[in-house]
mmCIF file of C-alpha atoms in Angstrom:
data_model
loop_
_atom_site.group_PDB
_atom_site.id
_atom_site.type_symbol
_atom_site.label_atom_id
_atom_site.label_comp_id
_atom_site.label_asym_id
_atom_site.label_seq_id
_atom_site.Cartn_x
_atom_site.Cartn_y
_atom_site.Cartn_z
ATOM 1 C CA HIS A 1 -0.792 -13.000 14.360
ATOM 2 C CA VAL A 2 -0.092 -10.335 11.543
ATOM 3 C CA GLN A 3 1.133 -6.827 12.551
ATOM 4 C CA LEU A 4 1.772 -4.138 10.017
ATOM 5 C CA VAL A 5 3.734 -0.851 11.289
ATOM 6 C CA GLU A 6 3.850 1.949 8.293
ATOM 7 C CA SER A 7 6.078 4.918 8.384
ATOM 8 C CA GLY A 8 7.349 7.843 5.855
ATOM 9 C CA GLY A 9 4.311 9.545 5.745
ATOM 10 C CA GLY A 10 4.221 13.688 5.712
ATOM 11 C CA SER A 11 3.732 16.944 4.220
ATOM 12 C CA VAL A 12 5.097 17.524 1.004
ATOM 13 C CA GLN A 13 4.120 20.124 -1.825
ATOM 14 C CA ALA A 14 2.878 19.511 -5.237
ATOM 15 C CA GLY A 15 5.503 17.526 -7.429
ATOM 16 C CA GLY A 16 7.502 16.348 -4.410
ATOM 17 C CA SER A 17 8.215 12.575 -3.391
ATOM 18 C CA LEU A 18 7.844 10.562 -0.391
ATOM 19 C CA ARG A 19 8.566 6.649 0.353
ATOM 20 C CA LEU A 20 6.687 4.553 2.705
ATOM 21 C CA SER A 21 7.635 1.655 4.754
ATOM 22 C CA CYS A 22 5.884 -1.032 6.082
ATOM 23 C CA ALA A 23 7.129 -3.318 8.533
ATOM 24 C CA ALA A 24 5.724 -6.216 9.200
ATOM 25 C CA SER A 25 6.204 -9.123 11.831
ATOM 26 C CA GLY A 26 4.064 -12.514 13.098
ATOM 27 C CA TYR A 27 4.130 -14.297 10.230
ATOM 28 C CA THR A 28 6.049 -15.892 6.946
ATOM 29 C CA TYR A 29 6.285 -12.641 4.959
ATOM 30 C CA SER A 30 6.467 -14.354 1.539
ATOM 31 C CA SER A 31 2.578 -16.100 2.383
ATOM 32 C CA TYR A 32 0.748 -13.442 1.619
ATOM 33 C CA CYS A 33 0.100 -10.686 -1.208
ATOM 34 C CA MET A 34 1.032 -6.810 0.228
ATOM 35 C CA GLY A 35 -0.454 -3.638 -0.978
ATOM 36 C CA TRP A 36 -1.216 0.030 -0.274
ATOM 37 C CA LEU A 37 -4.414 1.391 0.631
ATOM 38 C CA ARG A 38 -5.572 4.574 0.837
ATOM 39 C CA GLN A 39 -8.790 6.892 2.230
ATOM 40 C CA ALA A 40 -9.045 10.464 2.426
ATOM 41 C CA PRO A 41 -12.247 11.954 4.525
ATOM 42 C CA GLY A 42 -15.415 11.752 2.301
ATOM 43 C CA LYS A 43 -13.617 9.207 0.263
ATOM 44 C CA GLU A 44 -13.904 5.849 -0.812
ATOM 45 C CA ARG A 45 -10.594 3.516 0.486
ATOM 46 C CA GLU A 46 -8.721 2.517 -2.831
ATOM 47 C CA GLY A 47 -6.543 0.023 -3.089
ATOM 48 C CA VAL A 48 -3.237 1.906 -4.933
ATOM 49 C CA ALA A 49 -0.650 -0.873 -5.470
ATOM 50 C CA ALA A 50 -0.204 -4.448 -4.352
ATOM 51 C CA ILE A 51 2.681 -7.052 -5.357
ATOM 52 C CA GLY A 52 1.995 -10.791 -5.628
ATOM 53 C CA THR A 53 3.913 -13.711 -3.610
ATOM 54 C CA ASP A 54 5.515 -14.030 -7.227
ATOM 55 C CA GLY A 55 6.697 -10.259 -6.881
ATOM 56 C CA THR A 56 4.148 -9.438 -9.964
ATOM 57 C CA THR A 57 3.020 -6.102 -9.480
ATOM 58 C CA ALA A 58 -0.266 -4.157 -10.126
ATOM 59 C CA TYR A 59 -1.769 -0.126 -9.577
ATOM 60 C CA ALA A 60 -4.428 1.597 -9.305
ATOM 61 C CA GLU A 61 -4.944 4.026 -12.929
ATOM 62 C CA SER A 62 -4.511 6.910 -10.844
ATOM 63 C CA VAL A 63 -1.068 6.107 -9.617
ATOM 64 C CA LYS A 64 0.406 4.687 -12.673
ATOM 65 C CA GLY A 65 3.462 5.586 -13.717
ATOM 66 C CA ARG A 66 4.208 7.858 -10.623
ATOM 67 C CA PHE A 67 3.927 5.011 -7.449
ATOM 68 C CA ILE A 68 6.396 2.075 -7.308
ATOM 69 C CA ILE A 69 5.864 -1.112 -4.714
ATOM 70 C CA SER A 70 8.694 -3.181 -3.894
ATOM 71 C CA GLN A 71 9.748 -4.973 -1.058
ATOM 72 C CA ASP A 72 12.485 -6.693 0.765
ATOM 73 C CA GLN A 73 11.585 -10.076 2.016
ATOM 74 C CA GLY A 74 14.683 -10.385 4.215
ATOM 75 C CA LYS A 75 13.880 -7.158 5.934
ATOM 76 C CA ASN A 76 10.349 -8.316 6.058
ATOM 77 C CA THR A 77 9.534 -4.881 4.536
ATOM 78 C CA LEU A 78 7.065 -3.529 2.039
ATOM 79 C CA TYR A 79 7.642 -0.425 0.603
ATOM 80 C CA LEU A 80 5.802 2.306 -1.525
ATOM 81 C CA GLN A 81 8.039 5.006 -3.554
ATOM 82 C CA MET A 82 5.587 7.830 -4.342
ATOM 83 C CA ASP A 83 6.331 10.429 -7.309
ATOM 84 C CA SER A 84 5.084 13.461 -8.898
ATOM 85 C CA LEU A 85 2.623 13.444 -6.004
ATOM 86 C CA GLN A 86 -0.578 15.984 -6.399
ATOM 87 C CA PRO A 87 -3.448 17.375 -3.876
ATOM 88 C CA GLU A 88 -5.520 14.435 -4.504
ATOM 89 C CA ASP A 89 -2.995 11.736 -3.245
ATOM 90 C CA ALA A 90 -3.627 13.338 0.396
ATOM 91 C CA ALA A 91 -4.857 10.640 2.765
ATOM 92 C CA MET A 92 -4.120 8.303 5.358
ATOM 93 C CA TYR A 93 -1.697 5.209 3.390
ATOM 94 C CA ALA A 94 -2.361 1.614 5.253
ATOM 95 C CA CYS A 95 -0.372 -1.734 4.158
ATOM 96 C CA ALA A 96 -2.060 -4.226 4.182
ATOM 97 C CA ALA A 97 -1.770 -8.026 3.951
ATOM 98 C CA LEU A 98 -3.493 -10.476 1.688
ATOM 99 C CA ASN A 99 -5.330 -13.766 0.750
ATOM 100 C CA THR A 100 -5.417 -13.800 -2.659
ATOM 101 C CA ARG A 101 -3.683 -15.311 -5.822
ATOM 102 C CA THR A 102 -2.712 -12.025 -7.631
ATOM 103 C CA ALA A 103 -1.697 -8.633 -7.035
ATOM 104 C CA THR A 104 -4.632 -7.160 -9.191
ATOM 105 C CA GLN A 105 -6.946 -9.203 -7.020
ATOM 106 C CA ALA A 106 -5.102 -7.931 -4.026
ATOM 107 C CA LEU A 107 -6.264 -4.442 -5.216
ATOM 108 C CA ASP A 108 -10.046 -5.080 -5.035
ATOM 109 C CA ARG A 109 -10.011 -7.127 -1.989
ATOM 110 C CA MET A 110 -8.134 -3.509 -0.372
ATOM 111 C CA ARG A 111 -10.894 -1.387 -1.497
ATOM 112 C CA GLU A 112 -13.489 -3.989 -0.010
ATOM 113 C CA GLY A 113 -11.826 -4.130 3.288
ATOM 114 C CA LEU A 114 -11.293 -7.828 2.457
ATOM 115 C CA TYR A 115 -7.760 -8.003 3.962
ATOM 116 C CA ILE A 116 -5.683 -10.658 6.676
ATOM 117 C CA ASN A 117 -4.986 -7.285 8.499
ATOM 118 C CA ARG A 118 -3.839 -3.645 7.865
ATOM 119 C CA GLY A 119 -1.524 -1.374 9.680
ATOM 120 C CA ARG A 120 -2.656 1.872 11.388
ATOM 121 C CA GLY A 121 -1.481 3.831 8.507
ATOM 122 C CA THR A 122 0.587 6.846 7.744
ATOM 123 C CA GLN A 123 -0.973 9.985 6.885
ATOM 124 C CA VAL A 124 0.426 11.881 3.460
ATOM 125 C CA THR A 125 -0.541 15.921 2.806
ATOM 126 C CA VAL A 126 0.200 17.490 -0.179
ATOM 127 C CA SER A 127 -0.202 21.147 -0.711
#
């Protein structure tokens, strides 16, 4: 049973940084693509970043050059380093496990809500 728990959200000023973490358990971590999605009130769910089982990564255009997804497979943990945060980045961020072949496919699946499981999320506020 895939379980995902996020941490690291908070409130920052525009231009600031945050690092999100996602602790995974209940399955073999390397079995699935992993990703971060976000959703703000009144806005559609967006796949922000994903990492494939081969380590390749994919990002939404809106965060390219500012966000970096990484993982520590020994710790079964996924990370999202977010720099140069802007008010439009404010949202609930959640990690997800996906059964896709590529990180790019994982971005689309997160937008569509087609993931194996997701965490409850951690709130990011940017003022």
